[in-house]
CSV table of C-alpha atoms in Angstrom, one decimal:
chain,number,residue,atom,x,y,z
C,1,PHE,CA,-30.2,14.4,-2.2
C,2,PHE,CA,-30.0,14.1,-6.0
C,3,GLU,CA,-31.9,17.3,-6.8
C,4,PRO,CA,-29.5,19.9,-8.4
C,5,ARG,CA,-32.1,22.6,-8.7
C,6,ILE,CA,-31.6,23.6,-5.1
C,7,SER,CA,-28.2,24.9,-6.0
C,8,ALA,CA,-27.7,28.4,-7.5
C,9,SER,CA,-26.3,27.0,-10.7
C,10,GLY,CA,-28.9,24.3,-11.0
C,11,VAL,CA,-26.3,21.6,-11.6
C,12,ILE,CA,-24.9,20.7,-8.2
C,13,SER,CA,-26.6,18.3,-5.8
C,14,CYS,CA,-25.6,16.5,-2.6
C,15,ALA,CA,-24.8,13.6,-4.9
C,16,THR,CA,-22.3,15.7,-6.8
C,17,CYS,CA,-19.8,15.3,-4.0
C,18,HIS,CA,-21.3,12.3,-2.4
C,19,ASN,CA,-21.4,10.1,-5.5
C,20,PRO,CA,-22.8,6.6,-5.1
C,21,ALA,CA,-20.3,5.2,-7.6
C,22,LEU,CA,-17.3,6.6,-5.7
C,23,GLY,CA,-17.9,5.4,-2.2
C,24,TRP,CA,-20.4,8.2,-1.6
C,25,THR,CA,-17.6,10.7,-1.8
C,26,ASP,CA,-15.9,12.3,-4.8
C,27,ARG,CA,-12.4,10.9,-4.8
C,28,ILE,CA,-10.7,14.3,-5.4
C,29,PRO,CA,-8.5,16.0,-2.8
C,30,ARG,CA,-10.9,18.9,-2.0
C,31,ALA,CA,-14.5,19.3,-3.0
C,32,THR,CA,-15.3,21.4,-6.0
C,33,GLY,CA,-18.5,23.5,-5.9
C,34,HIS,CA,-20.3,26.5,-7.2
C,35,GLU,CA,-18.6,28.0,-10.3
C,36,GLY,CA,-15.6,25.6,-9.9
C,37,GLN,CA,-14.6,26.9,-6.5
C,38,VAL,CA,-12.4,24.4,-4.6
C,39,GLY,CA,-13.1,24.1,-0.9
C,40,ASN,CA,-10.7,23.8,1.9
C,41,ARG,CA,-11.4,20.2,2.9
C,42,ASN,CA,-11.8,16.7,1.5
C,43,THR,CA,-15.4,15.4,1.1
C,44,PRO,CA,-16.2,12.8,3.9
C,45,THR,CA,-18.3,9.8,2.8
C,46,VAL,CA,-21.9,9.8,4.0
C,47,LEU,CA,-21.8,6.0,4.3
C,48,ASN,CA,-22.6,5.1,7.9
C,49,ALA,CA,-22.6,8.8,8.8
C,50,GLY,CA,-25.7,8.4,10.9
C,51,PHE,CA,-23.6,6.5,13.5
C,52,LEU,CA,-21.3,9.5,14.0
C,53,ALA,CA,-21.8,11.8,17.0
C,54,ALA,CA,-20.5,14.8,15.1
C,55,GLN,CA,-20.7,15.9,11.5
C,56,PHE,CA,-18.2,17.7,9.3
C,57,TRP,CA,-14.4,17.5,9.8
C,58,ASP,CA,-14.6,20.1,12.5
C,59,GLY,CA,-17.8,18.8,14.2
C,60,ARG,CA,-19.7,22.0,13.8
C,61,GLU,CA,-23.0,20.1,13.6
C,62,PRO,CA,-24.0,17.4,16.0
C,63,ASP,CA,-26.2,15.4,13.6
C,64,LEU,CA,-27.3,14.8,10.0
C,65,GLU,CA,-30.2,17.2,10.3
C,66,GLY,CA,-27.8,20.0,11.1
C,67,GLN,CA,-25.4,19.0,8.4
C,68,ALA,CA,-28.0,18.6,5.6
C,69,LEU,CA,-28.6,22.3,5.1
C,70,GLY,CA,-25.1,23.6,5.3
C,71,PRO,CA,-23.9,22.7,1.8
C,72,ILE,CA,-27.0,24.2,0.2
C,73,GLN,CA,-26.2,27.6,1.7
C,74,ALA,CA,-22.4,27.5,1.5
C,75,GLY,CA,-21.1,29.9,-1.2
C,76,VAL,CA,-18.3,27.5,-2.1
C,77,GLU,CA,-20.7,24.6,-2.5
C,78,MET,CA,-24.3,25.0,-3.7
C,79,ALA,CA,-24.5,28.7,-3.0
C,80,MET,CA,-28.3,29.0,-2.6
C,81,THR,CA,-30.3,30.6,0.2
C,82,LEU,CA,-32.7,28.4,2.0
C,83,ASP,CA,-35.6,30.6,1.0
C,84,ALA,CA,-34.7,30.3,-2.7
C,85,ALA,CA,-34.3,26.5,-2.3
C,86,ILE,CA,-37.7,26.1,-0.7
C,87,ALA,CA,-39.3,28.3,-3.4
C,88,ARG,CA,-37.7,26.1,-6.0
C,89,LEU,CA,-39.0,22.9,-4.5
C,90,ASN,CA,-42.5,24.4,-4.2
C,91,GLU,CA,-42.5,24.9,-8.0
C,92,PHE,CA,-43.0,21.2,-8.4
C,93,ALA,CA,-46.4,19.6,-7.6
C,94,ILE,CA,-44.7,16.2,-7.0
C,95,TYR,CA,-42.5,17.6,-4.2
C,96,ARG,CA,-45.5,19.3,-2.6
C,97,GLU,CA,-47.4,16.0,-2.7
C,98,MET,CA,-44.5,14.0,-1.3
C,99,PHE,CA,-43.8,16.5,1.5
C,100,ALA,CA,-47.5,16.4,2.4
C,101,ALA,CA,-47.4,12.6,2.6
C,102,ALA,CA,-44.2,12.5,4.6
C,103,PHE,CA,-45.3,15.3,7.1
C,104,PRO,CA,-49.1,14.9,7.2
C,105,ASP,CA,-49.5,17.0,10.4
C,106,ASP,CA,-47.7,20.0,8.9
C,107,ALA,CA,-50.0,22.6,7.2
C,108,ASP,CA,-47.1,23.9,5.1
C,109,PRO,CA,-44.7,21.0,4.9
C,110,VAL,CA,-42.2,22.3,2.3
C,111,HIS,CA,-39.8,24.2,4.6
C,112,ALA,CA,-36.2,24.0,5.6
C,113,GLY,CA,-36.7,21.9,8.7
C,114,ASN,CA,-38.5,19.2,6.8
C,115,VAL,CA,-35.9,19.3,4.0
C,116,ALA,CA,-33.3,18.6,6.7
C,117,LEU,CA,-35.3,15.8,8.2
C,118,ALA,CA,-35.9,14.2,4.8
C,119,ILE,CA,-32.3,14.3,3.6
C,120,ALA,CA,-31.1,13.0,7.0
C,121,ALA,CA,-33.6,10.2,6.9
C,122,PHE,CA,-32.3,9.1,3.5
C,123,GLU,CA,-28.7,9.4,4.6
C,124,ARG,CA,-29.4,7.1,7.6
C,125,THR,CA,-30.2,4.3,5.1
C,126,LEU,CA,-26.7,4.5,3.6
C,127,ASN,CA,-25.2,1.8,5.7
C,128,THR,CA,-22.7,-0.9,4.7
C,129,PRO,CA,-23.2,-4.2,6.7
C,130,ASN,CA,-21.8,-7.6,6.2
C,131,SER,CA,-18.1,-6.7,5.6
C,132,PRO,CA,-15.6,-9.6,5.9
C,133,PHE,CA,-14.8,-8.2,9.3
C,134,ASP,CA,-18.5,-8.3,10.3
C,135,ARG,CA,-18.7,-11.9,9.1
C,136,PHE,CA,-15.6,-12.8,11.1
C,137,LEU,CA,-17.1,-11.3,14.2
C,138,ALA,CA,-20.3,-13.3,13.6
C,139,GLY,CA,-18.3,-16.5,13.7
C,140,ASP,CA,-17.0,-17.1,10.1
C,141,ASP,CA,-13.4,-17.8,10.8
C,142,SER,CA,-12.7,-17.9,7.0
C,143,ALA,CA,-14.0,-14.4,6.4
C,144,LEU,CA,-10.5,-12.9,7.1
C,145,THR,CA,-7.3,-14.0,5.6
C,146,SER,CA,-4.3,-14.8,7.8
C,147,GLU,CA,-2.8,-11.4,6.8
C,148,GLN,CA,-6.0,-9.6,7.6
C,149,GLN,CA,-6.1,-11.3,11.0
C,150,GLN,CA,-2.5,-10.2,11.6
C,151,GLY,CA,-3.4,-6.7,10.6
C,152,MET,CA,-6.3,-6.7,13.0
C,153,ARG,CA,-4.0,-7.7,15.8
C,154,LEU,CA,-1.5,-4.9,14.9
C,155,PHE,CA,-4.4,-2.4,14.6
C,156,ALA,CA,-5.4,-3.2,18.2
C,157,ASP,CA,-2.0,-3.7,19.7
C,158,SER,CA,-0.3,-0.6,18.2
C,159,GLY,CA,-3.1,1.7,19.5
C,160,CYS,CA,-5.1,2.5,16.3
C,161,ILE,CA,-8.1,1.3,18.1
C,162,ALA,CA,-7.8,4.0,20.8
C,163,CYS,CA,-9.5,6.5,18.4
C,164,HIS,CA,-10.9,4.2,15.7
C,165,ASN,CA,-13.2,2.1,17.9
C,166,GLY,CA,-16.8,1.1,18.2
C,167,PRO,CA,-19.1,-0.2,15.5
C,168,ASN,CA,-18.2,2.7,13.1
C,169,PHE,CA,-14.4,2.6,13.8
C,170,SER,CA,-14.6,6.2,15.1
C,171,ASP,CA,-14.8,7.7,18.5
C,172,SER,CA,-16.4,10.9,17.0
C,173,GLN,CA,-13.9,12.9,19.0
C,174,PHE,CA,-11.3,15.5,17.9
C,175,HIS,CA,-7.6,14.9,17.7
C,176,MET,CA,-4.8,17.2,16.6
C,177,ILE,CA,-2.9,16.2,13.4
C,178,GLN,CA,-1.1,18.2,10.8
C,179,VAL,CA,-0.9,16.2,7.6
C,180,PRO,CA,1.2,17.1,4.6
C,181,GLY,CA,0.3,20.5,3.1
C,182,SER,CA,-2.4,21.4,5.6
C,183,THR,CA,-2.6,24.7,7.5
C,184,ASP,CA,-6.3,24.1,8.4
C,185,GLU,CA,-6.9,25.0,12.0
C,186,GLY,CA,-9.8,22.5,12.2
C,187,ARG,CA,-11.9,22.4,15.3
C,188,PHE,CA,-10.3,25.6,16.6
C,189,LEU,CA,-12.3,27.6,14.0
C,190,VAL,CA,-15.5,26.3,15.7
C,191,THR,CA,-14.6,26.6,19.4
C,192,GLY,CA,-11.8,29.1,19.6
C,193,ASP,CA,-10.2,26.8,22.1
C,194,GLU,CA,-6.4,26.7,21.7
C,195,ALA,CA,-6.5,22.9,22.5
C,196,ASP,CA,-8.6,22.4,19.4
C,197,ARG,CA,-6.1,24.0,17.0
C,198,HIS,CA,-5.5,21.6,14.0
C,199,ALA,CA,-7.9,19.0,15.6
C,200,PHE,CA,-10.3,17.1,13.4
C,201,ARG,CA,-13.0,14.5,14.0
C,202,THR,CA,-11.9,10.9,13.8
C,203,PRO,CA,-13.1,9.6,10.4
C,204,THR,CA,-14.8,6.3,10.2
C,205,LEU,CA,-12.6,3.5,8.8
C,206,ARG,CA,-15.5,1.5,7.4
C,207,ASN,CA,-15.1,1.4,3.6
C,208,VAL,CA,-11.8,3.3,3.9
C,209,ALA,CA,-10.3,1.4,1.0
C,210,VAL,CA,-12.9,2.9,-1.4
C,211,THR,CA,-13.1,6.5,0.1
C,212,TYR,CA,-9.7,7.9,-0.9
C,213,PRO,CA,-8.0,10.3,-0.9
C,214,TYR,CA,-7.3,10.7,2.8
C,215,PHE,CA,-7.1,13.3,5.5
C,216,ASN,CA,-8.8,16.6,5.9
C,217,ASN,CA,-7.2,18.0,2.8
C,218,GLY,CA,-7.2,14.9,0.7
C,219,SER,CA,-3.4,15.1,0.4
C,220,VAL,CA,-2.7,11.3,0.4
C,221,GLU,CA,-4.0,9.1,-2.3
C,222,ALA,CA,-2.8,5.7,-1.2
C,223,LEU,CA,-3.9,3.8,1.9
C,224,PRO,CA,-0.5,2.4,2.7
C,225,GLU,CA,0.9,5.9,2.9
C,226,ALA,CA,-2.0,7.1,5.1
C,227,VAL,CA,-1.3,4.2,7.5
C,228,ALA,CA,2.4,5.0,7.7
C,229,ILE,CA,1.6,8.7,8.3
C,230,MET,CA,-0.9,7.8,11.1
C,231,GLY,CA,1.7,5.6,12.7
C,232,ARG,CA,4.3,8.4,12.8
C,233,GLU,CA,2.0,11.3,13.6
C,234,MET,CA,-0.5,9.7,16.1
C,235,LEU,CA,1.3,6.7,17.5
C,236,GLY,CA,5.0,7.8,17.3
C,237,GLN,CA,6.1,4.7,15.6
C,238,GLU,CA,7.4,3.6,12.2
C,239,PHE,CA,5.6,0.6,10.9
C,240,ALA,CA,7.7,-1.8,8.9
C,241,ALA,CA,6.6,-2.4,5.4
C,242,GLU,CA,5.0,-5.8,6.2
C,243,GLU,CA,3.1,-4.3,9.1
C,244,VAL,CA,1.7,-1.6,6.8
C,245,SER,CA,0.7,-4.3,4.4
C,246,ALA,CA,-1.1,-6.3,7.1
C,247,ILE,CA,-2.9,-3.3,8.5
C,248,VAL,CA,-4.0,-2.2,5.0
C,249,ALA,CA,-5.3,-5.8,4.4
C,250,PHE,CA,-7.3,-5.5,7.5
C,251,LEU,CA,-8.7,-2.1,6.6
C,252,GLU,CA,-9.8,-3.6,3.2
C,253,ALA,CA,-11.8,-6.1,5.2
C,254,LEU,CA,-13.9,-3.2,6.5
C,255,THR,CA,-15.6,-2.6,3.1
C,256,GLY,CA,-19.2,-3.7,3.4
C,257,GLU,CA,-22.1,-4.2,1.1
C,258,MET,CA,-23.0,-0.9,-0.6
C,259,PRO,CA,-26.6,0.4,-0.2
C,260,ASP,CA,-28.9,-0.6,-3.0
C,261,VAL,CA,-30.1,2.9,-4.2
C,262,THR,CA,-31.9,3.6,-7.4
C,263,ILE,CA,-31.0,7.0,-8.8
C,264,PRO,CA,-34.4,8.8,-9.1
C,265,ALA,CA,-35.9,10.3,-12.2
C,266,LEU,CA,-36.3,13.9,-11.2
C,267,PRO,CA,-39.4,16.0,-12.0
C-alpha cells in the first residue's frame, strides 16, 4: 500500500492518494497521478471500505480485491503493468520472504492475485469505530450534543437515511445526481444501461467531515454546501440554515477513531 516502486515513476503509491494524514484520501478535487495527470473523479476514502458492496464511484469492482489492482495499471494513476509490478516486487528478498510466509501453500507466491489479497486484507483493517454516534447508540446519552441529536432526527425524517443507511451509512447502490461542473456519466460507462447515466455509488458518510472535498468530481469543499445540494438534488427540499447546521453537526459525530497504522520503512 505504501510501496511507490510498483508505479511507473517509482514515486506514486496507494498512499499517495489515500493519505493517512488526510482521512485516507487526498483532499483535492480530483486525483493527480502519473506525470501530473488529473483524473476524472475525486478520490474516495478507503476508511471502512471493506463494508461497501461495490468499489469505485461507478461500482465497476465488487470488492477490495478487484479494486486493488486497478490503480496500479491505470495510465492516469500508477501506470504500470502487473507483470512489471510483480517483477519489481520480486527484486526484493524481503518481499519474497513475506509473501512466502503469508501464502505458504503457494509455490510462487509473488503474483497479482496475492498482491490483491494482501492489499485488500490491509485495507479491511482501516476501520473507524467508537465515533460519538456509536457511543450514543451504545447508551451514552451525553455522546451527542442537543444540536447533533436534532440533526440526527432531521437526517432520518427528511429522507437522507433512505440511501445513507446501515452501519456504514451507505446502501452501496447507485443513484443519479449531477453535481456542479460534472458531465461524468458514472455507472452508465460500466453497464451501458440508460437508467445508470449519471448514477454513482452512495458514498459512506462515516468520517465525512474529514474526507472533503465532496461529490464524484470534488467540486464542493464545504460540508454545509454539500448538505444543501443533496437536499435540493436528491430530496427536493431547501433546508433552512439552522437545519443545515444541525445536520452538519450530526455528520461531524460520525468521525470515529482513526486506525493506528505505523508507516513502514520500505526495503
